[in-house]
């Protein structure tokens, strides 16, 4: 049926809420593989103690790509959901995925993103505008999860060492082949501070720059500033657009500074929601 691969890096504080939604399935329906990689906390020990029916495979090296490849290597089932450790997909949504893979022909697919806006005033304005963008409506933007079919796994092969695994999937398989899974949602917590938001958007931009340089440019859904400005006028959301554009501009600038030192850079992530 379905294998769920969850790479985890120092997620002891938040992974319980993610894994709890997966406990209502037998191992014949859903196989869960948690892959702590390079952790310095007790993520692996916590998962083993709290969720003994799940597979835990520890990797010494902190690498999401290595974790994904290991998960794909040992996956029992052909259909695979790659899910971030801090993203919640409910039991009902997992049931929707099981129904989807039984009844639909697809290449790759994603849940609809539900962003919980629990951040600062400026952060909330950013996400309010993000939800109006073409890329967000196409799918996989901020979803933190994607479903790949057996055919997609053959096309993708072993994932290369890149920052943006989802961007690699989308760029390789083509956004035209992306399907939205009906009645399936991934719940994502927004960063609580504007600085945390800038950090994760910097990594996103850096990942896209790396893909464009090495492989293929992921589709953006027409998110040029000119097209977004037109949306802002139409939706009467000029202030939200200003915040969005400022965050993206700062993140792009920071990513350009970092692209030359990819091998030595320490990846930035949002710690404000990992409590």
Short mmCIF file of N, CA, C and O in Angstrom, two decimals, residues 105 119 143 222 268 273:
data_model
loop_
_atom_site.label_atom_id
_atom_site.label_comp_id
_atom_site.label_asym_id
_atom_site.label_seq_id
_atom_site.Cartn_x
_atom_site.Cartn_y
_atom_site.Cartn_z
N UNK A 105 -4.65 7.01 -11.46
CA UNK A 105 -3.37 6.96 -12.15
C UNK A 105 -2.69 8.31 -11.96
O UNK A 105 -3.28 9.35 -12.25
N UNK A 119 2.18 33.36 13.66
CA UNK A 119 3.40 34.14 13.77
C UNK A 119 3.13 35.60 14.07
O UNK A 119 2.05 36.00 14.52
N UNK A 143 4.07 22.63 1.27
CA UNK A 143 3.28 21.49 1.73
C UNK A 143 4.07 20.56 2.65
O UNK A 143 3.51 19.88 3.49
N UNK A 222 4.65 31.13 -12.46
CA UNK A 222 4.47 32.50 -12.93
C UNK A 222 4.57 33.54 -11.83
O UNK A 222 3.95 34.59 -11.89
N UNK A 268 20.05 26.78 7.32
CA UNK A 268 19.17 27.49 8.23
C UNK A 268 17.78 26.87 8.20
O UNK A 268 17.28 26.47 7.16
N UNK A 273 9.08 27.20 15.65
CA UNK A 273 7.93 26.31 15.80
C UNK A 273 8.31 24.96 16.38
O UNK A 273 7.43 24.15 16.65
#
